[in-house]
Each structure stands twice: as structure tokens, then as C-alpha cells.
């Protein structure tokens, strides 16, 4: 199943370089078999030879401007936790897990009817917020994980789907043995890849090895999971350095290790295919180790603010050369929207800036263009999908969202019409576009996301 062939006329906005927006107004994208075949200025395009040309430059009802942006990439999301959105009270990580999270995940491990409803809702909500690629944690259960993978395939969301692994120090009702964990992971690598092959000729939904976090995974299990990842070329996702209590627990459990990051490294889980959620309280040595191993970071600012975990120093990570992306971390986070996560990422960076001296502090602030990069190309890099998604370039998949800024932004802006051909003053033109993009980042939500395409197929 792949997207059909068609052409789209529109204003294309993307972020191929950190901090910079690339704007291609009045361009035509030629899409064949779900992939971008060509990108040309509309004035150089012979439309008479093309059927299936759709014009998205303005909204047909209001004549207001629209633009097309790459689909968002959510590099950290717990699908079974969606019913708990907004429910965290004053808890912090470890009591939040025990009070809210483990009981719900446990239920969805065996109640497949409820799991199906919850997963469909998670996929629908993230897709309608423009998330075209996502890395999911399912539950500890194999069937429950297979169900999530199957629904992603059916509903058309590009995804990594992982069975949560936890074989020690977990509540008795929600734990597994070492051998169950390894066998289930072996089975899932085969079954998810088989499932994918039925729908797609290339990788669309993929397995991901998911040791929940060091406190609940035995050393032997970590080691075997690392071996499985290497043997079958499967990525890994886990949590790292989210709260101080968690770090204390890890250092008590693994006294032989230099620090939390060293635990994953020593037991074979820190690789260039590893996605590390949070990474808030890292030391210089830990950041250097992550950079050396080329693992990627999923920054989850909504979650980190909600369950009071801390403020990730994104600029500090980026300056070390580490790839950083964004994660909703539902339901540690309360919003399935990567746009809102980007907005909160921008604010958290300003909190970091307020704590450092004026001169240094300004440097810590992230711009709207930078958080949009983290939301798209940054995510593609962390998931090793930069050849496939993240920007509009020839050869990549057409994973995109059509954005129309409606009443909840500022309609005055739309008295401005984009000239159909030459632009008189490039700078003024670019400033106006920057205003449009900034308004979207600060005021937008899923009402602005009119259409969503994954691999050339309309899914919203
Ligand atoms: N650490 C271990 N498990 C979890 C989880 O489900 N959510 C978050 N935010 N942190 C975790
Ligand atoms: Fe998480």
C-alpha cells in the first residue's frame, strides 16, 4: 500500500538547517508512489500536461493563505497512557509510575478490547495533530504490542513500536521474567516485520527494543537486548536522567557504574540507534559519552514541566554535537501535539536562560525556527530516518501537513497576499512569513492542521 501519484501546488516551508526556515512559495511538488519526485517553481511548470494537480496556496473558502510543512516526528510517546492525560496531581516520576501508570498499562496488557480503543485514540489524536512518524512504547505484553503495530499500519502512521521490558524491581502484578522478555522481543522482531511486509514494500512500522529504564531491567536482560539490537539491526529506546530520585536509585542498583549513562553503555544499550528520553541532569562526562556513541535525545518539555522533572539544557546538548528531537511523553506530558511540545520547549529554554548569566543565558534560548527543526529534521536524525523524512527534498517520502491559520491566530495577517510570482522585496517578504510561522508556533493547534499525508496518503 503506497500513496498514489499526484502534484501539489503550494507554499512549502521546512527547516533543513537548525534555526533557518526554507521557504518555497508557489512551488509544485510532484509526488510519485508516495515519494517526492520533483520540486519546481510553478512558473516553470507545464500544468497542462498534468492531471491530478491540486492547488493548496489559499483556502478555497476564505481565500486566506495556507502553507505546507513536513509532518512532525514524536520520538517518545506511551500509547497505553492516553486515558491518563492530565492526571498526575502533584506526583513526581516514581510515585506517578506506581500510582497512575503501571495499573493502567497492566490493564491494557490483557484487556485487548480496551487496548484497541485506547491505541486507536492515540494514533488518531497524534495524526490529527500532524505527527506522521512516532516512536511508541506499548505495554509489557506481546499481544498488546502487536495490536499497536497493526493499528499503526492500518491507520497509516509511520511508527516504531516497542514492548516495554521490566523484569526486576517492578510491581509483582506488572513484571516479567528474563526469558519471557527475551523470547517476546525475538518474536516481535519477526512478527512486526512480517506484518509490515504485508502492507509496505519498505520499512514503515518497525520494532524497537524498549527496556523501560535501568531501575527495572536486570543486567542480563540489558545485555541480551543489546545483543538482539545488534544482531537484527533494531533500534533501542529508553529513559535517562529524568529525576534526581531516579538517578539515586540507579546509582544504588549499579554501584559498579560511573554514572547513569554508563549503565546503558556498559550493558550494551548505548548505540547510534538508541533514543534517550529526557537527559535532564546529565554530567559533562555523560553528555560526552552520548556524543561519542552517537545516541539521540528526545526532549520532552511538557512532561518535564508537568511531573516536575527539571529543565533539559538543549543548547548545551546541541553544542556538543548531540542530535536532539521532541517527544510528547504522553501521559507524563498532557498534550499529544508536537506543536505544543515545541512551544513548551521554547519556554523551557528560556527558563534555562533565566538561570544563567545574561550573556550566556541569551544563548540558551531556542527560537521558533529551532524548535520546529527539533520537531521535524531533528526527529528524523534521532530515528536515523534523515534520508526518508523531515524535510521536502527529492527522494524523501511525502509526509506533510497543510496548515491554515484560522481565527484563533490573527486574521489581520491574511490581508497580505503572497505574490504569485516575483517578490519585490525579499527581506520584507521573509519577515512576513516569519510572523506567520511564529503565530502558528505560539497559537496553533490541531484546528490549523487541515490535511495530513503520510507516504503520500491522506490520513486526515
Ligand atoms: N520512566 C520510566 N517509565 C516512564 C514512563 O512511563 N514515563 C516517563 N516519563 N518516565 C518513565
Ligand atoms: Fe516516557
CSV table of C-alpha atoms and ligand atoms in Angstrom, one decimal:
chain,number,residue,atom,x,y,z
A,1,UNK,CA,0.0,0.0,0.0
A,2,UNK,CA,1.6,3.2,-1.1
A,3,UNK,CA,0.4,6.7,-2.0
A,4,UNK,CA,-0.8,7.4,-5.5
A,5,UNK,CA,0.8,9.9,-7.8
A,6,UNK,CA,-0.2,13.5,-7.9
A,7,UNK,CA,1.1,17.1,-7.9
A,8,UNK,CA,0.6,19.7,-5.3
A,9,UNK,CA,0.9,23.5,-5.7
A,10,UNK,CA,1.6,25.4,-2.5
A,11,UNK,CA,3.9,27.4,-0.3
A,12,UNK,CA,6.4,24.9,1.1
A,13,UNK,CA,8.1,25.7,4.5
A,14,UNK,CA,10.7,23.4,6.1
A,15,UNK,CA,13.9,23.6,8.2
A,16,UNK,CA,16.8,21.8,6.6
A,17,UNK,CA,19.3,23.7,8.9
A,18,UNK,CA,18.9,24.4,12.6
A,19,UNK,CA,17.5,27.8,13.1
A,20,UNK,CA,16.7,28.6,9.4
A,21,UNK,CA,13.5,28.3,7.6
A,22,UNK,CA,13.5,27.4,3.9
A,23,UNK,CA,10.6,29.0,2.1
A,24,UNK,CA,9.5,27.9,-1.4
A,25,UNK,CA,6.3,29.9,-2.3
A,26,UNK,CA,4.3,29.0,-5.4
A,27,UNK,CA,6.1,25.7,-6.0
A,28,UNK,CA,4.9,22.4,-7.3
A,29,UNK,CA,5.7,19.1,-5.7
A,30,UNK,CA,5.5,16.1,-7.9
A,31,UNK,CA,4.7,13.0,-5.8
A,32,UNK,CA,5.0,9.5,-7.2
A,33,UNK,CA,4.3,6.4,-5.3
A,34,UNK,CA,4.2,8.4,-2.1
A,35,UNK,CA,7.7,9.9,-2.6
A,36,UNK,CA,8.8,13.4,-3.7
A,37,UNK,CA,9.9,13.1,-7.3
A,38,UNK,CA,10.4,16.8,-8.2
A,39,UNK,CA,10.1,20.3,-6.8
A,40,UNK,CA,9.7,23.1,-9.2
A,41,UNK,CA,8.6,26.7,-9.3
A,42,UNK,CA,5.1,26.8,-10.6
A,43,UNK,CA,6.0,29.4,-13.3
A,44,UNK,CA,8.4,26.8,-14.8
A,45,UNK,CA,5.9,24.0,-14.7
A,46,UNK,CA,3.8,22.9,-17.6
A,47,UNK,CA,0.5,22.3,-15.8
A,48,UNK,CA,-1.4,21.3,-19.0
A,49,UNK,CA,0.5,18.0,-19.1
A,50,UNK,CA,-0.5,17.2,-15.5
A,51,UNK,CA,-3.8,15.7,-14.3
A,52,UNK,CA,-4.1,15.5,-10.5
A,53,UNK,CA,-2.8,18.9,-9.7
A,54,UNK,CA,-4.2,20.3,-6.5
A,55,UNK,CA,-3.8,23.9,-5.6
A,56,UNK,CA,-3.3,24.5,-1.8
A,57,UNK,CA,-1.9,28.0,-2.0
A,58,UNK,CA,-5.0,29.5,-0.4
A,59,UNK,CA,-8.0,28.2,1.5
A,60,UNK,CA,-10.9,27.8,-1.1
A,61,UNK,CA,-13.5,29.0,1.4
A,62,UNK,CA,-11.8,32.1,2.9
A,63,UNK,CA,-9.0,32.8,0.3
A,64,UNK,CA,-6.6,33.0,3.3
A,65,UNK,CA,-3.0,31.8,2.9
A,66,UNK,CA,-2.0,28.3,3.7
A,67,UNK,CA,1.3,26.6,3.8
A,68,UNK,CA,2.6,23.0,3.8
A,69,UNK,CA,5.1,21.8,6.4
A,70,UNK,CA,6.8,18.5,7.0
A,71,UNK,CA,4.9,16.0,9.3
A,72,UNK,CA,6.0,16.2,12.9
A,73,UNK,CA,8.2,13.5,14.4
A,74,UNK,CA,7.4,12.4,18.0
A,75,UNK,CA,10.3,10.4,19.3
A,76,UNK,CA,8.8,9.5,22.7
A,77,UNK,CA,5.2,8.5,23.4
A,78,UNK,CA,3.4,5.9,25.6
A,79,UNK,CA,0.3,4.8,23.7
A,80,UNK,CA,-1.4,3.0,26.6
A,81,UNK,CA,-1.1,6.0,28.9
A,82,UNK,CA,-3.6,8.2,26.9
A,83,UNK,CA,-6.5,7.6,29.3
A,84,UNK,CA,-4.4,9.2,32.0
A,85,UNK,CA,-3.9,12.5,30.1
A,86,UNK,CA,-3.9,15.4,32.6
A,87,UNK,CA,-3.9,13.1,35.7
A,88,UNK,CA,-0.7,13.4,37.6
A,89,UNK,CA,-1.6,15.6,40.6
A,90,UNK,CA,1.5,16.6,42.5
A,91,UNK,CA,3.3,13.4,41.9
A,92,UNK,CA,6.9,13.1,40.6
A,93,UNK,CA,8.2,10.3,38.5
A,94,UNK,CA,8.5,7.3,40.8
A,95,UNK,CA,5.2,7.7,42.7
A,96,UNK,CA,3.5,8.7,39.4
A,97,UNK,CA,4.5,5.4,37.8
A,98,UNK,CA,3.2,3.4,40.8
A,99,UNK,CA,0.0,5.3,41.3
A,100,UNK,CA,-1.2,6.0,37.8
A,101,UNK,CA,0.9,4.4,35.1
A,102,UNK,CA,1.6,0.8,36.0
A,103,UNK,CA,-2.0,-0.1,36.8
A,104,UNK,CA,-3.3,1.3,33.5
A,105,UNK,CA,-0.6,-0.4,31.4
A,106,UNK,CA,-1.2,-3.6,33.3
A,107,UNK,CA,-4.9,-3.5,32.3
A,108,UNK,CA,-4.1,-2.9,28.7
A,109,UNK,CA,-1.7,-5.9,28.7
A,110,UNK,CA,-4.7,-8.3,28.8
A,111,UNK,CA,-7.8,-6.3,28.0
A,112,UNK,CA,-7.4,-6.2,24.2
A,113,UNK,CA,-10.8,-4.5,23.6
A,114,UNK,CA,-9.9,-1.6,25.7
A,115,UNK,CA,-6.3,-1.6,24.3
A,116,UNK,CA,-7.7,-1.3,20.8
A,117,UNK,CA,-9.9,1.7,21.7
A,118,UNK,CA,-7.0,3.4,23.6
A,119,UNK,CA,-4.5,2.8,20.8
A,120,UNK,CA,-6.9,4.0,18.1
A,121,UNK,CA,-7.4,7.2,20.0
A,122,UNK,CA,-3.6,7.7,20.5
A,123,UNK,CA,-3.0,7.2,16.7
A,124,UNK,CA,-5.9,9.4,15.7
A,125,UNK,CA,-5.0,12.2,18.1
A,126,UNK,CA,-1.3,12.3,17.2
A,127,UNK,CA,-2.1,12.1,13.4
A,128,UNK,CA,-4.6,14.9,13.6
A,129,UNK,CA,-2.0,17.0,15.3
A,130,UNK,CA,0.3,16.5,12.4
A,131,UNK,CA,2.5,13.7,13.8
A,132,UNK,CA,3.4,11.5,10.8
A,133,UNK,CA,6.2,9.5,12.5
A,134,UNK,CA,6.3,8.4,16.1
A,135,UNK,CA,8.2,6.1,18.5
A,136,UNK,CA,5.7,4.3,20.8
A,137,UNK,CA,6.1,2.4,24.0
A,138,UNK,CA,3.3,-0.2,24.2
A,139,UNK,CA,2.8,-2.3,27.4
A,140,UNK,CA,4.8,-5.2,28.8
A,141,UNK,CA,2.6,-7.6,26.8
A,142,UNK,CA,3.4,-9.1,23.4
A,143,UNK,CA,-0.2,-9.2,22.1
A,144,UNK,CA,-0.8,-5.7,23.2
A,145,UNK,CA,2.4,-4.5,21.3
A,146,UNK,CA,1.4,-6.4,18.2
A,147,UNK,CA,-2.0,-4.8,18.3
A,148,UNK,CA,-0.5,-1.3,18.4
A,149,UNK,CA,1.8,-2.1,15.5
A,150,UNK,CA,-1.1,-3.5,13.4
A,151,UNK,CA,-3.2,-0.4,14.1
A,152,UNK,CA,-0.4,2.0,13.1
A,153,UNK,CA,-0.1,0.1,9.8
A,154,UNK,CA,-3.9,0.1,9.2
A,155,UNK,CA,-4.3,3.8,10.2
A,156,UNK,CA,-1.2,4.9,8.2
A,157,UNK,CA,1.1,6.3,10.8
A,158,UNK,CA,4.9,5.7,10.3
A,159,UNK,CA,6.0,4.2,13.6
A,160,UNK,CA,8.4,2.4,15.8
A,161,UNK,CA,6.6,0.1,18.3
A,162,UNK,CA,8.2,-1.4,21.3
A,163,UNK,CA,7.2,-3.9,24.1
A,164,UNK,CA,8.1,-2.4,27.4
A,165,UNK,CA,10.7,-4.6,29.2
A,166,UNK,CA,10.8,-4.8,33.0
A,167,UNK,CA,12.0,-7.9,34.8
A,168,UNK,CA,13.2,-6.7,38.2
A,169,UNK,CA,12.1,-4.2,40.9
A,170,UNK,CA,8.8,-3.8,39.2
A,171,UNK,CA,5.4,-4.4,41.0
A,172,UNK,CA,4.7,-8.1,41.1
A,173,UNK,CA,1.5,-7.7,39.1
A,174,UNK,CA,3.3,-5.9,36.3
A,175,UNK,CA,6.6,-7.7,35.7
A,176,UNK,CA,8.1,-10.5,33.6
A,177,UNK,CA,10.9,-13.0,33.7
A,178,UNK,CA,14.2,-12.6,31.9
A,179,UNK,CA,13.4,-15.4,29.5
A,180,UNK,CA,9.8,-14.2,28.7
A,181,UNK,CA,11.2,-10.8,28.0
A,182,UNK,CA,13.9,-12.0,25.5
A,183,UNK,CA,11.6,-14.5,23.8
A,184,UNK,CA,8.8,-11.9,23.4
A,185,UNK,CA,11.3,-9.5,21.9
A,186,UNK,CA,12.6,-12.1,19.4
A,187,UNK,CA,9.0,-13.0,18.4
A,188,UNK,CA,8.1,-9.3,18.0
A,189,UNK,CA,11.0,-8.6,15.7
A,190,UNK,CA,9.7,-11.3,13.4
A,191,UNK,CA,6.0,-10.6,13.7
A,192,UNK,CA,6.1,-6.8,13.3
A,193,UNK,CA,8.4,-7.1,10.3
A,194,UNK,CA,6.1,-9.7,8.8
A,195,UNK,CA,3.1,-7.5,9.4
A,196,UNK,CA,4.8,-4.5,7.8
A,197,UNK,CA,5.7,-6.5,4.7
A,198,UNK,CA,2.1,-7.2,4.1
A,199,UNK,CA,1.3,-3.5,3.7
A,200,UNK,CA,4.6,-1.9,2.6
A,201,UNK,CA,7.5,-2.7,0.4
A,202,UNK,CA,9.9,-0.7,2.6
A,203,UNK,CA,10.0,-0.1,6.3
A,204,UNK,CA,7.0,1.8,7.7
A,205,UNK,CA,6.2,0.2,11.0
A,206,UNK,CA,9.3,-1.2,12.8
A,207,UNK,CA,10.0,-3.0,16.0
A,208,UNK,CA,12.1,-1.1,18.7
A,209,UNK,CA,13.7,-2.7,21.7
A,210,UNK,CA,12.4,-0.9,24.8
A,211,UNK,CA,14.0,-1.5,28.2
A,212,UNK,CA,11.8,0.8,30.2
A,213,UNK,CA,14.6,2.3,32.3
A,214,UNK,CA,17.6,1.0,34.2
A,215,UNK,CA,15.9,0.6,37.7
A,216,UNK,CA,13.5,-2.1,36.3
A,217,UNK,CA,15.7,-4.1,34.0
A,218,UNK,CA,18.3,-6.7,35.0
A,219,UNK,CA,21.9,-6.6,33.8
A,220,UNK,CA,21.5,-9.9,32.0
A,221,UNK,CA,18.4,-8.6,30.2
A,222,UNK,CA,20.0,-5.4,29.2
A,223,UNK,CA,22.9,-7.3,27.8
A,224,UNK,CA,20.7,-9.7,25.8
A,225,UNK,CA,18.5,-6.8,24.5
A,226,UNK,CA,21.7,-5.0,23.3
A,227,UNK,CA,22.8,-8.2,21.5
A,228,UNK,CA,19.4,-8.6,19.9
A,229,UNK,CA,19.5,-5.0,18.7
A,230,UNK,CA,22.9,-5.5,17.1
A,231,UNK,CA,22.0,-8.9,15.6
A,232,UNK,CA,18.8,-7.8,14.0
A,233,UNK,CA,19.6,-4.1,13.4
A,234,UNK,CA,16.7,-3.0,15.6
A,235,UNK,CA,16.8,0.5,17.3
A,236,UNK,CA,16.5,0.9,21.1
A,237,UNK,CA,14.5,3.4,23.2
A,238,UNK,CA,14.7,4.1,27.0
A,239,UNK,CA,14.6,6.8,29.6
A,240,UNK,CA,17.7,8.5,31.0
A,241,UNK,CA,18.3,11.0,33.8
A,242,UNK,CA,14.7,12.3,34.3
A,243,UNK,CA,14.7,12.9,38.1
A,244,UNK,CA,17.2,13.0,41.0
A,245,UNK,CA,15.4,10.2,42.9
A,246,UNK,CA,15.6,8.0,39.8
A,247,UNK,CA,19.4,8.7,39.5
A,248,UNK,CA,19.9,7.9,43.2
A,249,UNK,CA,18.1,4.6,42.7
A,250,UNK,CA,20.2,3.8,39.6
A,251,UNK,CA,23.5,4.5,41.4
A,252,UNK,CA,22.5,2.3,44.3
A,253,UNK,CA,21.5,-0.5,42.0
A,254,UNK,CA,24.5,-0.3,39.7
A,255,UNK,CA,27.4,0.7,42.1
A,256,UNK,CA,29.9,-0.7,39.5
A,257,UNK,CA,29.0,2.0,37.0
A,258,UNK,CA,30.4,5.5,36.8
A,259,UNK,CA,27.1,7.2,36.2
A,260,UNK,CA,23.5,6.5,34.8
A,261,UNK,CA,24.6,6.8,31.2
A,262,UNK,CA,27.4,4.4,31.8
A,263,UNK,CA,24.9,1.7,32.9
A,264,UNK,CA,23.4,1.7,29.4
A,265,UNK,CA,26.8,1.8,27.9
A,266,UNK,CA,28.3,-1.0,30.0
A,267,UNK,CA,25.3,-3.3,29.3
A,268,UNK,CA,25.3,-2.7,25.5
A,269,UNK,CA,22.3,-0.4,25.1
A,270,UNK,CA,24.1,2.9,24.2
A,271,UNK,CA,24.4,2.9,20.4
A,272,UNK,CA,23.8,5.1,17.4
A,273,UNK,CA,20.4,3.6,17.2
A,274,UNK,CA,19.4,4.5,20.8
A,275,UNK,CA,16.8,7.1,21.6
A,276,UNK,CA,17.2,8.5,25.1
A,277,UNK,CA,14.2,10.3,26.6
A,278,UNK,CA,14.7,13.3,28.9
A,279,UNK,CA,18.5,13.6,29.6
A,280,UNK,CA,17.9,16.4,32.0
A,281,UNK,CA,20.5,16.0,34.8
A,282,UNK,CA,23.5,14.8,32.8
A,283,UNK,CA,27.1,15.5,33.7
A,284,UNK,CA,29.7,16.6,31.2
A,285,UNK,CA,31.1,13.0,31.1
A,286,UNK,CA,27.7,11.6,30.4
A,287,UNK,CA,27.0,14.1,27.6
A,288,UNK,CA,30.4,13.3,26.1
A,289,UNK,CA,29.7,9.6,26.2
A,290,UNK,CA,26.3,10.1,24.5
A,291,UNK,CA,28.0,12.1,21.8
A,292,UNK,CA,30.8,9.6,21.4
A,293,UNK,CA,28.2,6.7,20.9
A,294,UNK,CA,26.0,8.9,18.7
A,295,UNK,CA,22.9,8.2,20.6
A,296,UNK,CA,20.0,10.6,20.1
A,297,UNK,CA,18.0,12.6,22.7
A,298,UNK,CA,14.2,13.0,22.9
A,299,UNK,CA,13.5,16.3,24.8
A,300,UNK,CA,10.0,16.1,26.5
A,301,UNK,CA,9.4,19.6,27.9
A,302,UNK,CA,5.7,19.3,28.6
A,303,UNK,CA,6.3,16.1,30.6
A,304,UNK,CA,9.3,17.5,32.4
A,305,UNK,CA,7.3,20.6,33.5
A,306,UNK,CA,4.2,18.6,34.4
A,307,UNK,CA,5.8,16.0,36.7
A,308,UNK,CA,8.4,18.5,37.8
A,309,UNK,CA,11.4,16.5,36.5
A,310,UNK,CA,13.6,19.5,35.5
A,311,UNK,CA,14.8,21.6,32.5
A,312,UNK,CA,16.8,19.9,29.8
A,313,UNK,CA,19.7,22.0,28.6
A,314,UNK,CA,19.0,21.7,24.9
A,315,UNK,CA,21.6,24.2,23.7
A,316,UNK,CA,24.2,22.6,25.8
A,317,UNK,CA,23.5,19.2,24.1
A,318,UNK,CA,23.3,20.7,20.6
A,319,UNK,CA,26.6,22.4,21.1
A,320,UNK,CA,28.2,19.1,21.9
A,321,UNK,CA,27.0,17.8,18.6
A,322,UNK,CA,24.3,15.6,20.0
A,323,UNK,CA,21.1,15.1,17.9
A,324,UNK,CA,18.0,16.4,19.8
A,325,UNK,CA,14.4,15.8,18.9
A,326,UNK,CA,11.0,16.3,20.7
A,327,UNK,CA,8.8,13.8,22.5
A,328,UNK,CA,5.2,14.3,23.9
A,329,UNK,CA,5.9,11.6,26.5
A,330,UNK,CA,2.2,11.0,26.9
A,331,UNK,CA,1.0,10.9,29.6
A,332,UNK,CA,3.8,12.3,31.6
A,333,UNK,CA,3.1,15.1,29.2
A,334,UNK,CA,-0.5,16.1,28.8
A,335,UNK,CA,-0.6,17.1,25.1
A,336,UNK,CA,-0.4,14.8,22.1
A,337,UNK,CA,0.7,17.8,20.0
A,338,UNK,CA,4.3,18.2,18.9
A,339,UNK,CA,3.5,21.8,18.0
A,340,UNK,CA,2.6,22.4,21.7
A,341,UNK,CA,5.7,20.5,22.8
A,342,UNK,CA,7.8,22.7,20.5
A,343,UNK,CA,6.2,25.8,22.2
A,344,UNK,CA,6.9,24.4,25.7
A,345,UNK,CA,10.5,23.6,24.5
A,346,UNK,CA,10.9,27.2,23.6
A,347,UNK,CA,9.7,28.3,27.0
A,348,UNK,CA,11.8,25.7,28.9
A,349,UNK,CA,14.9,27.0,27.1
A,350,UNK,CA,14.0,30.5,28.4
A,351,UNK,CA,13.8,29.2,31.9
A,352,UNK,CA,17.2,27.7,31.4
A,353,UNK,CA,18.4,31.1,30.1
A,354,UNK,CA,17.0,32.9,33.1
A,355,UNK,CA,19.1,30.8,35.4
A,356,UNK,CA,22.4,31.5,33.6
A,357,UNK,CA,24.1,34.9,33.4
A,358,UNK,CA,22.7,37.4,30.9
A,359,UNK,CA,25.3,36.9,28.3
A,360,UNK,CA,25.4,33.1,28.4
A,361,UNK,CA,21.6,32.9,29.1
A,362,UNK,CA,20.6,34.5,25.8
A,363,UNK,CA,22.5,31.8,24.0
A,364,UNK,CA,20.3,29.1,25.7
A,365,UNK,CA,17.1,30.5,24.2
A,366,UNK,CA,15.7,28.4,21.4
A,367,UNK,CA,13.9,30.2,18.5
A,368,UNK,CA,10.7,29.2,16.8
A,369,UNK,CA,12.7,28.0,13.8
A,370,UNK,CA,14.9,25.9,16.1
A,371,UNK,CA,12.1,24.2,17.9
A,372,UNK,CA,10.5,23.4,14.5
A,373,UNK,CA,13.7,21.9,13.4
A,374,UNK,CA,13.7,19.7,16.5
A,375,UNK,CA,10.1,18.7,15.7
A,376,UNK,CA,10.9,17.5,12.2
A,377,UNK,CA,14.5,17.1,10.9
A,378,UNK,CA,15.8,16.6,14.5
A,379,UNK,CA,13.4,13.8,15.0
A,380,UNK,CA,14.4,12.3,11.6
A,381,UNK,CA,18.0,12.3,12.7
A,382,UNK,CA,17.4,10.8,16.1
A,383,UNK,CA,15.4,7.9,14.5
A,384,UNK,CA,18.0,7.5,11.7
A,385,UNK,CA,15.4,8.4,9.1
A,386,UNK,CA,17.0,11.6,7.7
A,387,UNK,CA,17.2,10.1,4.2
A,388,UNK,CA,13.5,9.4,4.3
A,389,UNK,CA,11.6,12.2,6.2
A,390,UNK,CA,12.0,15.6,8.0
A,391,UNK,CA,12.2,18.0,5.0
A,392,UNK,CA,10.9,18.3,1.5
A,393,UNK,CA,13.7,17.0,-0.7
A,394,UNK,CA,13.6,14.9,-3.8
A,395,UNK,CA,13.6,11.2,-2.9
A,396,UNK,CA,12.0,11.6,0.6
A,397,UNK,CA,8.5,10.4,1.5
A,398,UNK,CA,5.7,13.0,1.2
A,399,UNK,CA,4.9,13.1,4.9
A,400,UNK,CA,3.3,16.5,5.3
A,401,UNK,CA,0.7,18.8,6.9
A,402,UNK,CA,-1.4,21.5,5.4
A,403,UNK,CA,-1.5,24.5,7.8
A,404,UNK,CA,-4.3,27.1,7.6
A,405,UNK,CA,-4.1,29.8,10.2
A,406,UNK,CA,-7.7,30.4,11.2
A,407,UNK,CA,-9.5,32.6,13.7
A,408,UNK,CA,-7.6,31.6,16.8
A,409,UNK,CA,-4.4,33.2,15.3
A,410,UNK,CA,-4.5,36.7,13.9
A,411,UNK,CA,-6.6,37.1,10.7
A,412,UNK,CA,-5.1,40.6,10.0
A,413,UNK,CA,-2.0,38.9,8.7
A,414,UNK,CA,-4.0,37.4,5.9
A,415,UNK,CA,-4.9,40.6,4.3
A,416,UNK,CA,-1.4,40.1,3.0
A,417,UNK,CA,-1.4,38.1,-0.2
A,418,UNK,CA,1.5,36.1,-1.4
A,419,UNK,CA,2.5,37.4,-4.8
A,420,UNK,CA,2.0,34.7,-7.5
A,421,UNK,CA,5.4,35.2,-9.0
A,422,UNK,CA,8.3,37.6,-8.4
A,423,UNK,CA,8.8,39.2,-5.0
A,424,UNK,CA,9.8,42.9,-4.9
A,425,UNK,CA,11.4,43.0,-1.5
A,426,UNK,CA,12.8,39.6,-0.3
A,427,UNK,CA,13.5,40.8,3.3
A,428,UNK,CA,10.1,42.2,3.9
A,429,UNK,CA,8.6,39.1,2.4
A,430,UNK,CA,10.6,36.8,4.6
A,431,UNK,CA,9.8,38.9,7.7
A,432,UNK,CA,6.1,38.5,7.0
A,433,UNK,CA,6.5,34.8,6.6
A,434,UNK,CA,8.4,34.6,9.8
A,435,UNK,CA,5.4,36.3,11.5
A,436,UNK,CA,3.1,33.7,10.1
A,437,UNK,CA,5.3,30.8,11.3
A,438,UNK,CA,5.7,32.4,14.8
A,439,UNK,CA,2.0,32.8,15.1
A,440,UNK,CA,1.5,29.2,14.2
A,441,UNK,CA,4.1,28.0,16.8
A,442,UNK,CA,2.5,30.1,19.6
A,443,UNK,CA,-1.2,30.0,18.8
A,444,UNK,CA,-1.7,26.9,16.6
A,445,UNK,CA,-3.4,23.6,17.4
A,446,UNK,CA,-5.0,20.8,15.5
A,447,UNK,CA,-7.6,23.2,14.1
A,448,UNK,CA,-4.9,24.7,11.9
A,449,UNK,CA,-3.8,21.3,10.6
A,450,UNK,CA,-6.3,20.8,7.8
A,451,UNK,CA,-4.7,17.8,6.0
A,452,UNK,CA,-2.1,15.3,6.9
A,453,UNK,CA,-0.3,13.0,4.5
A,454,UNK,CA,1.9,10.0,5.3
A,455,UNK,CA,3.9,8.4,2.4
A,456,UNK,CA,1.6,10.4,0.1
A,457,UNK,CA,-1.6,9.1,1.6
A,458,UNK,CA,-4.2,11.5,3.1
A,459,UNK,CA,-4.7,10.4,6.7
A,460,UNK,CA,-6.6,13.5,7.9
B,1,LIG,N1,10.5,6.3,33.4
B,1,LIG,C1,10.2,5.0,33.4
B,1,LIG,N2,8.9,4.8,32.8
B,1,LIG,C2,8.5,6.0,32.5
B,1,LIG,C3,7.3,6.5,31.9
B,1,LIG,O1,6.4,5.7,31.6
B,1,LIG,N3,7.2,7.8,31.6
B,1,LIG,C4,8.2,8.7,32.0
B,1,LIG,N4,8.0,10.0,31.7
B,1,LIG,N5,9.3,8.3,32.6
B,1,LIG,C5,9.5,7.0,32.8
B,2,LIG,FE1,8.3,8.3,28.9
